[in-house]
Short mmCIF file of C-alpha atoms and ligand atoms in Angstrom, two decimals:
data_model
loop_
_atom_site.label_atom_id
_atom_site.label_comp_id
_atom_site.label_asym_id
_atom_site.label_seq_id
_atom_site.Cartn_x
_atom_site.Cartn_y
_atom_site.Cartn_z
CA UNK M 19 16.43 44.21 -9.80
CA UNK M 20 12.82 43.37 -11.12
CA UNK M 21 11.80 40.01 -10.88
CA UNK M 22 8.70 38.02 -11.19
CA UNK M 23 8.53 36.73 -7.67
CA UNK M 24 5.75 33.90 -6.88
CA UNK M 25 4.70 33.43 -3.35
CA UNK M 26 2.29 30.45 -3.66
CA UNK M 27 1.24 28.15 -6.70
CA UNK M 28 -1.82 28.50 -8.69
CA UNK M 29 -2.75 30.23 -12.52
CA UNK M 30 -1.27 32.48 -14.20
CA UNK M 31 -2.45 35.78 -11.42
CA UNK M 32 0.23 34.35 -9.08
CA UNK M 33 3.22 35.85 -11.87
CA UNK M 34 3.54 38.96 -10.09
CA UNK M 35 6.89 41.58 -10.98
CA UNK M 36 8.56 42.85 -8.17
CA UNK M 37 11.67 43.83 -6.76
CA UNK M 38 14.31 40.97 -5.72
CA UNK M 39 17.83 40.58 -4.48
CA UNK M 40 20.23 41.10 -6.55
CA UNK M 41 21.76 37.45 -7.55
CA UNK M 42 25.63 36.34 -6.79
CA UNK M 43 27.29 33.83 -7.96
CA UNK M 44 28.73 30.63 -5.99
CA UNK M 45 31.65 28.53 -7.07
CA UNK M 46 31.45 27.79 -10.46
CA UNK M 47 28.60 30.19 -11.37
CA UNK M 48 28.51 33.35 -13.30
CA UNK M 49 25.54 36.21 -13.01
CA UNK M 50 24.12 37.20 -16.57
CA UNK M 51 22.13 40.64 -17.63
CA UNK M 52 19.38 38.58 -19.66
CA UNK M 53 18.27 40.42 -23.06
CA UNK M 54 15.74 37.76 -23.26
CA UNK M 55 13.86 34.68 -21.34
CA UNK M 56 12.58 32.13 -22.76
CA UNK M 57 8.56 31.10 -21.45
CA UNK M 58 8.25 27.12 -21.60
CA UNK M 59 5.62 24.97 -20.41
CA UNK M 60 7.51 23.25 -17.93
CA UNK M 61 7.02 27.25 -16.19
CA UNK M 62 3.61 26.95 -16.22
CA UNK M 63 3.39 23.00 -14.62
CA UNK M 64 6.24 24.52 -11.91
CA UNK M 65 4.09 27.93 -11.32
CA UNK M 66 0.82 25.05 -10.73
CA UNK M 67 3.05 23.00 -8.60
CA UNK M 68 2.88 19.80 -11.18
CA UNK M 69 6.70 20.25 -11.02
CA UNK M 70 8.46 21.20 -7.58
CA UNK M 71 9.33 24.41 -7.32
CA UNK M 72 10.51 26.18 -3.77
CA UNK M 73 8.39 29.29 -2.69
CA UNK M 74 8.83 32.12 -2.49
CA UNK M 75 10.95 31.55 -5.96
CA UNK M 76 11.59 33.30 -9.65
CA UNK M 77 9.79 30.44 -12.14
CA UNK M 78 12.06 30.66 -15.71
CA UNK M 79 15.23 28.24 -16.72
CA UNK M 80 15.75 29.62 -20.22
CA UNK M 81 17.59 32.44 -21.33
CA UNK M 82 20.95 34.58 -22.82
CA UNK M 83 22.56 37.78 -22.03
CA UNK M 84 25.87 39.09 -21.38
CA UNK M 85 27.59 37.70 -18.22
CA UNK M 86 28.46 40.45 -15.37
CA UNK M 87 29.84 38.58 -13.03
CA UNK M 88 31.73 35.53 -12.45
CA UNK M 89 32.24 33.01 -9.53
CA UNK M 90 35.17 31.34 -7.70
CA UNK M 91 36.79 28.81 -9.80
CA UNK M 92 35.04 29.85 -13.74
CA UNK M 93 38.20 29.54 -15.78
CA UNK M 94 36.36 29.31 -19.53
CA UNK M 95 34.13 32.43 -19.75
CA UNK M 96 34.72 35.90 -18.59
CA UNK M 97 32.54 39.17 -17.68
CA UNK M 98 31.54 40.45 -21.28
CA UNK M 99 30.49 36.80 -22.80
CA UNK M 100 27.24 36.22 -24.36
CA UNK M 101 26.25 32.85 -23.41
CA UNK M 102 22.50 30.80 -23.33
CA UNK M 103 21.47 28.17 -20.88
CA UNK M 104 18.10 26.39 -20.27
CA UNK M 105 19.27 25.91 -16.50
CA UNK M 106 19.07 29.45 -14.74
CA UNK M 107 17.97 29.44 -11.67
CA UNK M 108 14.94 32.38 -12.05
CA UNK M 109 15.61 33.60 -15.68
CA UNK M 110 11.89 35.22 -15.23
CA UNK M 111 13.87 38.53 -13.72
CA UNK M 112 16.45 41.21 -15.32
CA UNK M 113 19.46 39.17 -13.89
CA UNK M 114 19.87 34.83 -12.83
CA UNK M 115 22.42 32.66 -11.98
CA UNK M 116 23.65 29.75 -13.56
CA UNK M 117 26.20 27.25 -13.50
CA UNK M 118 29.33 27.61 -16.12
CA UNK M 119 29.37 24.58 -16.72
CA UNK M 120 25.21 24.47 -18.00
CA UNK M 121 26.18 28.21 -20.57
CA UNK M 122 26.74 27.92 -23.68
CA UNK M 123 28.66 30.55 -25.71
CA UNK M 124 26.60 32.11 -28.25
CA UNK M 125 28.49 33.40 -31.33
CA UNK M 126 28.28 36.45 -33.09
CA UNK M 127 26.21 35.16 -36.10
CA UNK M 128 23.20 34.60 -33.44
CA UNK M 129 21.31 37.31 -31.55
CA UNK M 130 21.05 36.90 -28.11
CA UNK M 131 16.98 36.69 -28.10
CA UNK M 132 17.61 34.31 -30.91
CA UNK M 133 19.56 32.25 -28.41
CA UNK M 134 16.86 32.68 -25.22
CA UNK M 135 14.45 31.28 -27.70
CA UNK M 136 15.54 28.59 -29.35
CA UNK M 137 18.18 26.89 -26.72
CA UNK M 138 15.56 24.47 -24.47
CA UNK M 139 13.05 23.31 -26.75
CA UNK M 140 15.81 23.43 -29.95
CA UNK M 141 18.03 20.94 -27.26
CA UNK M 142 15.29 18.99 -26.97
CA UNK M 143 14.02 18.74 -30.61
CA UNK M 144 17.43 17.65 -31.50
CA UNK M 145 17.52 14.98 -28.69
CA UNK M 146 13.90 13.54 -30.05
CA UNK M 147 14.93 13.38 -33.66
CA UNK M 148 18.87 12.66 -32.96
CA UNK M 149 18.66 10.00 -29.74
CA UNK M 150 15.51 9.06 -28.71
CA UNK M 151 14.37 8.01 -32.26
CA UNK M 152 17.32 8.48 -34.82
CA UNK M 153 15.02 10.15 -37.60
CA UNK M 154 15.92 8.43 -41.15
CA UNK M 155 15.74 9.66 -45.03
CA UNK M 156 12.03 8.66 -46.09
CA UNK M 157 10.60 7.86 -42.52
CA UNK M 158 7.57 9.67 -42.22
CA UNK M 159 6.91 10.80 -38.80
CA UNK M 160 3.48 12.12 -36.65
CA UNK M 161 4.17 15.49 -35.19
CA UNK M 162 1.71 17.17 -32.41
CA UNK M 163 1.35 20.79 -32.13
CA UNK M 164 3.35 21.16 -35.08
CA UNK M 165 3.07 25.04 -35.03
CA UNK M 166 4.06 24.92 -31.13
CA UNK M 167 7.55 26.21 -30.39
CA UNK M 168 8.47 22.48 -29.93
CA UNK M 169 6.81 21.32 -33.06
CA UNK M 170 7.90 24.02 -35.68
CA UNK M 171 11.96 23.10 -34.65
CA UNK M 172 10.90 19.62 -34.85
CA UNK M 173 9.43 19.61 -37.98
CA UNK M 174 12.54 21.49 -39.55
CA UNK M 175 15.05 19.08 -37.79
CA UNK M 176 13.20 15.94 -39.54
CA UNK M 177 13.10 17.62 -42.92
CA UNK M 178 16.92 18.39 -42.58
CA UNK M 179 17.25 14.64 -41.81
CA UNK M 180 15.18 14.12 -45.25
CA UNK M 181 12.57 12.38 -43.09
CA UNK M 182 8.97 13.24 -43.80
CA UNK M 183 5.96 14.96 -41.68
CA UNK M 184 2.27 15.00 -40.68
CA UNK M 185 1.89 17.35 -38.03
CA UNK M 186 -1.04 17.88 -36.15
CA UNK M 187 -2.78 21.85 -34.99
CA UNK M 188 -5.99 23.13 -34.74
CA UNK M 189 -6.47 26.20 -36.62
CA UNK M 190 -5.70 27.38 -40.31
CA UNK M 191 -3.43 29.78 -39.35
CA UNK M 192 -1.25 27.22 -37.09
CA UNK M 193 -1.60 25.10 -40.67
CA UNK M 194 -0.24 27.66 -42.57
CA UNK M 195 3.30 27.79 -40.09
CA UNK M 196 3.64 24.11 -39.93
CA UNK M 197 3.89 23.52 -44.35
CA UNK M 198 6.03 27.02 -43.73
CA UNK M 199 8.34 24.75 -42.10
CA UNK M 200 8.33 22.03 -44.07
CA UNK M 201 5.24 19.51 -42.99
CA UNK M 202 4.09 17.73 -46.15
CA UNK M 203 0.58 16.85 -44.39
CA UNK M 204 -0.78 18.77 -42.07
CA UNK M 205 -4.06 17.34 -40.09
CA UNK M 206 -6.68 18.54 -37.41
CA UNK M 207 -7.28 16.19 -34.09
CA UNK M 208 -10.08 14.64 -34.58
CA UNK M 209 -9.63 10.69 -35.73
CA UNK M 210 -5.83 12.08 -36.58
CA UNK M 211 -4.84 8.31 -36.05
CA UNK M 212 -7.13 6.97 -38.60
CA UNK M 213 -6.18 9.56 -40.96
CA UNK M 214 -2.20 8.59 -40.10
CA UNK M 215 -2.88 4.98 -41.09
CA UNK M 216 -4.08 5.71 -44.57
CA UNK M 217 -1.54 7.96 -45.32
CA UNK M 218 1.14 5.77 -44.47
CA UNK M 219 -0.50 2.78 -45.39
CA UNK M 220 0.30 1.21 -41.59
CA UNK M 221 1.46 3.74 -39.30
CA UNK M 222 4.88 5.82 -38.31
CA UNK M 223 7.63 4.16 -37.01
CA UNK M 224 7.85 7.31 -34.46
CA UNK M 225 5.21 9.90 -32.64
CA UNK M 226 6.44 12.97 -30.98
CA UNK M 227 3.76 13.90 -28.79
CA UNK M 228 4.28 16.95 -26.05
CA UNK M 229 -0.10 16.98 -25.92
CA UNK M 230 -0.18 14.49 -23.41
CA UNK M 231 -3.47 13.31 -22.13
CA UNK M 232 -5.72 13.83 -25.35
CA UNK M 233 -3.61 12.80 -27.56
CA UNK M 234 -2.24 9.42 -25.89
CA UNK M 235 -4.38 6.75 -26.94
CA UNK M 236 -4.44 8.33 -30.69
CA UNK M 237 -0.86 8.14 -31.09
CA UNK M 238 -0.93 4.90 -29.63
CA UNK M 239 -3.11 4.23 -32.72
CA UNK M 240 -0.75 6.11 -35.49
CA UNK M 241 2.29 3.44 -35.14
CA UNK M 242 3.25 0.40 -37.19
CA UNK M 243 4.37 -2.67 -35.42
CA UNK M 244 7.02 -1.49 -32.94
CA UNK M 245 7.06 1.74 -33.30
CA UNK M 246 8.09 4.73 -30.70
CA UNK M 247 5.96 6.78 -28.55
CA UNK M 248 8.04 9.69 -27.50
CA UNK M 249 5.58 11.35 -25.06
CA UNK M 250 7.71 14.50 -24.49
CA UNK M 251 5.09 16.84 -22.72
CA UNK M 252 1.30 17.30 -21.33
CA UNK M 253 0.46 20.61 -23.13
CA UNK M 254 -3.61 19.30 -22.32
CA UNK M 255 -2.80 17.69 -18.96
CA UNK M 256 -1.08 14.17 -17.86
CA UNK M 257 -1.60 11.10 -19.44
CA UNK M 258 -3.43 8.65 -16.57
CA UNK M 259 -2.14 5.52 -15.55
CA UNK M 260 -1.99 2.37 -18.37
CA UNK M 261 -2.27 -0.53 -18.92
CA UNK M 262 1.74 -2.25 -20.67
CA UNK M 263 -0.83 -4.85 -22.30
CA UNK M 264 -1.95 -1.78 -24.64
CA UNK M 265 1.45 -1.59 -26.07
CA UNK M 266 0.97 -5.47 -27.13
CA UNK M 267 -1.90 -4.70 -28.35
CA UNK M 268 -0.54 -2.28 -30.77
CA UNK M 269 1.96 -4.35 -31.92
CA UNK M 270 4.88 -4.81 -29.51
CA UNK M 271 4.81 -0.56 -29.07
CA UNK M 272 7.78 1.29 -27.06
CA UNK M 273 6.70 4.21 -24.83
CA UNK M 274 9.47 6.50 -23.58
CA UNK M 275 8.83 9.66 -21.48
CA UNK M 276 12.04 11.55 -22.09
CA UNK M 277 13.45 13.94 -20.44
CA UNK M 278 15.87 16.86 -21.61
CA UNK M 279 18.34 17.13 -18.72
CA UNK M 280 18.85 13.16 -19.31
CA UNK M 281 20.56 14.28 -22.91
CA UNK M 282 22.80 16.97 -22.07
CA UNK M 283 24.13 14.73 -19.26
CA UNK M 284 27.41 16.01 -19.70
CA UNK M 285 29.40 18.78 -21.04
CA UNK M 286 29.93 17.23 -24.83
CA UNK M 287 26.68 16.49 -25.06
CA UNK M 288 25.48 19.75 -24.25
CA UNK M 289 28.17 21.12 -26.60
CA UNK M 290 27.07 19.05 -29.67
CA UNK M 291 24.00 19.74 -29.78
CA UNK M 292 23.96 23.05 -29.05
CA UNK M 293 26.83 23.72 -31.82
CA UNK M 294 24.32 21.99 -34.16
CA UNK M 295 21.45 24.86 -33.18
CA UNK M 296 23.92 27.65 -33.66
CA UNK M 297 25.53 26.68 -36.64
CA UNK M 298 22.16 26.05 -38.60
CA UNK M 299 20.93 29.18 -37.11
CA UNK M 300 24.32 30.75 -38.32
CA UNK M 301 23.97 29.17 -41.89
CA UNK M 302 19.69 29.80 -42.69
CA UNK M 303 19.03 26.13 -42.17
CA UNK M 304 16.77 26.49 -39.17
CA UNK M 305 14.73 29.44 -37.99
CA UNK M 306 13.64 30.28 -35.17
CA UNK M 307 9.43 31.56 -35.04
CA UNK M 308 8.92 33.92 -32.05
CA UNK M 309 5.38 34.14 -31.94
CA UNK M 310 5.35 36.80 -29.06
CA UNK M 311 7.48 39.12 -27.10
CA UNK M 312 6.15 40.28 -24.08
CA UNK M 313 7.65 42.77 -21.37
CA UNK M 314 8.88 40.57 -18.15
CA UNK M 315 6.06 42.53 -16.01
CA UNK M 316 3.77 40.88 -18.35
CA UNK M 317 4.57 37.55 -17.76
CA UNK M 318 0.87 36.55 -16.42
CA UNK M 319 -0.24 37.62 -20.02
CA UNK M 320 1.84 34.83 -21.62
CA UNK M 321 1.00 32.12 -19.38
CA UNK M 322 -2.36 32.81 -20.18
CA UNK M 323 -2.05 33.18 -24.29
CA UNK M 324 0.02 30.01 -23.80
CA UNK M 325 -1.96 27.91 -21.87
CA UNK M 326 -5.49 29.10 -23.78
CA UNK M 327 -3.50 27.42 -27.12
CA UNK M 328 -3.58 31.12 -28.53
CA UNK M 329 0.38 31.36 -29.56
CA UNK M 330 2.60 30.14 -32.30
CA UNK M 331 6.36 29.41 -31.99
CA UNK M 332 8.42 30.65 -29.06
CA UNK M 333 7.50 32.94 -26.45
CA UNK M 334 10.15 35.54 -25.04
CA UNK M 335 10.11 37.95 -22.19
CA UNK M 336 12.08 40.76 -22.45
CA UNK M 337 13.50 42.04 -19.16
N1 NAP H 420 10.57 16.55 -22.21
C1 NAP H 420 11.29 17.59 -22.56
O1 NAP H 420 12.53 17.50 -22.56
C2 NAP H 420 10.58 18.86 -22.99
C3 NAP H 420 11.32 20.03 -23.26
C4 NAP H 420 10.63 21.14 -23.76
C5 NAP H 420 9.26 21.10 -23.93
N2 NAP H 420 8.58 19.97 -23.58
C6 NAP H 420 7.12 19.88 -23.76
O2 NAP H 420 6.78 20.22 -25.08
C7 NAP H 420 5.41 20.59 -25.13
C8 NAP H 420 5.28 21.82 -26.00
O3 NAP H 420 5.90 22.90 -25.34
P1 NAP H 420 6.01 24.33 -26.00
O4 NAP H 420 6.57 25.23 -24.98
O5 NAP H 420 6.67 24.21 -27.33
O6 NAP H 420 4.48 24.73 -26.19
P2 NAP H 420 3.68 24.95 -27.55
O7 NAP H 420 3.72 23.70 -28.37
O8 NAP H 420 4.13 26.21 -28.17
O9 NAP H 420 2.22 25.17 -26.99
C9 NAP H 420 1.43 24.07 -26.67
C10 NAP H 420 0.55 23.68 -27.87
O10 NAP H 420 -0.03 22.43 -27.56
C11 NAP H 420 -1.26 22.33 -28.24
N3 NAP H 420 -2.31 21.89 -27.33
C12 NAP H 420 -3.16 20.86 -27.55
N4 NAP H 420 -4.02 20.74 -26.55
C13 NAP H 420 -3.74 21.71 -25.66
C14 NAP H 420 -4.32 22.11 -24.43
N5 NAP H 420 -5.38 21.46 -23.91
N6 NAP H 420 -3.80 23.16 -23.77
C15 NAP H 420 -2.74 23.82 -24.26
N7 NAP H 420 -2.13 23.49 -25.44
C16 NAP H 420 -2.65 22.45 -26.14
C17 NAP H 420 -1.59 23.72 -28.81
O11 NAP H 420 -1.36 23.71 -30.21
P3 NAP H 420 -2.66 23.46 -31.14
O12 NAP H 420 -3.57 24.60 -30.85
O13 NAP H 420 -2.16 23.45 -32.53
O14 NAP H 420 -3.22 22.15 -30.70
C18 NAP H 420 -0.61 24.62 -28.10
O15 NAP H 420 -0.28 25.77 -28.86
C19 NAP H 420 4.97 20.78 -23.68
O16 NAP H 420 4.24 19.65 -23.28
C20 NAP H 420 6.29 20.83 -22.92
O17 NAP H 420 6.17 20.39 -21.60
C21 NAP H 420 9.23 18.87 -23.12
#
């Protein structure tokens, strides 16, 4: 099969297609022929080596297709299923592995790019808004990126929770997506924390921030008395070292750095939220932006539109 093999870490120039082994599955695994992958950041900090990754290896954890094989021991899904995970092992290739247990069914009201592109970072949005911070009617909430794949999804899951947002982006067009989706104020970067505080006369009880390092002290800045930092990401690098007295400072502040994996810790989990996705993808209540769909040869190309801040919504690759 064709793959996008990397042999050592570094920018985008080390996502290089080739051909690779054919996968198999273990125990409990099932092969699937992926009609899309889903591109996420956490490829690009694994392709730099901010994340571990083992090389010579396939970057790519996101994706959906039709399963062709099964494993050992896989009693609930069968060769012909459609299913979606965000924990392939190498989706960046024509065919991956994954565990049964980690693929989701995808049903018949959802195409299966739909499914590559909204499973990880819809998971996640739900976990922010759902878990980490329960978003409330009338809470109005700071959103970063808000015309990011992360922060469109998140900006539709807190209207549909009749909560209220100001996201953050830095162009007009990126503007423009975010109110599309639903964010009532919509601000550029510069003294954004300031601006936050008027508007809500105080601050946000939460502040979903997947910027990272530029962003940190600002949103810091944007909370009322014991509010939430959910630092999610570091779109603009990692966030250095701090000082807990800050978050005193602020007024008895909460910092969590949240993971995905740590909310789909088990089967149910998984299940509910990813039922939730489906269903309001199924019913028009959530859609899905996929700001670019490039071949999987081309992967380099959307490292490099992602990382330069050039893209809206998701990215796909299409094997
Ligand atoms: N913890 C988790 O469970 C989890 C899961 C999924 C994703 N994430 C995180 O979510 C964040 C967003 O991921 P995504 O895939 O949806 O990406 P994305 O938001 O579509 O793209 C990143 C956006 O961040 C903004 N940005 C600000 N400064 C930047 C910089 N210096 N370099 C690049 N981008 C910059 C840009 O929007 P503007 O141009 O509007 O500023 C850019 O478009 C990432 O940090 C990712 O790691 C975390």
């Amino acid at each position: 099969m064709r793959a996008i093999v990397v042999t050592e870490h570094g920018g985008p120039d080390v996502l290089n297609p080739t051909d690779a082994e054919d996968p198999r599955p273990g125990p409990g695994e099932v092969v699937v022929e992926l009609a899309a992958t889903g591109v996420n950041f956490k490829d690009v900090y694994e392709r730099k080596g901010n994340y571990p990754m083992g090389l010579p290896g396939v970057p790519g954890s996101e994706g959906a297709g039709r399963i062709i094989e099964v494993g050992e021991g896989v009693t609930d899904l069968r060769v012909g299923d459609v299913v979606a995970s965000a924990d392939f092992t190498g989706s960046y290739a024509e065919r991956a592995v994954v565990a049964a247990a980690k693929a989701v069914p995808v049903p018949d009201g959802v195409a299966p790019d739909l499914a590559a592109a909204v499973l990880l970072q819809g998971l996640t949005a739900h976990y922010l808004t759902h878990s980490t911070y329960e978003v409330k009617p009338d809470d109005t909430v700071l959103v970063h990126a808000a015309a990011g794949g992360m922060g469109l999804l998140l900006t539709q899951m807190i209207k549909l929770r009749g909560g209220r947002v100001i996201g953050t982006v830095s162009s007009d067009e990126k503007e423009k997506l975010a109110r599309d989706a639903g964010a009532d104020e919509v601000l550029r970067y510069d003294d954004f924390a300031e601006e936050v505080r008027r508007l809500t006369d105080g601050g946000v009880p939460v502040v979903y921030d997947g910027v990272g390092k530029t962003t940190f002290e600002g949103s810091l800045s944007s909370l009322r008395p014991r509010g939430l930092l959910a630092l999610y990401g570091a779109a603009s690098g990692p966030v250095p070292p701090m000082d807990p007295q800050r978050l005193n400072k602020g007024g008895s502040l909460y910092l969590t750095r949240p993971s995905l994996v740590h909310y789909v810790a088990t089967r149910e989990e998984l299940m509910w939220r990813a039922e939730d996705l489906f269903g309001w993808i199924a019913s028009g209540e959530l859609s899905v932006h996929v700001g670019g769909r490039y071949p999987l040869a081309e992967a380099r190309r959307a490292h490099e539109d992602l990382e330069a801040r050039r893209t809206t919504g998701k990215l796909l690759l299409i094997p």
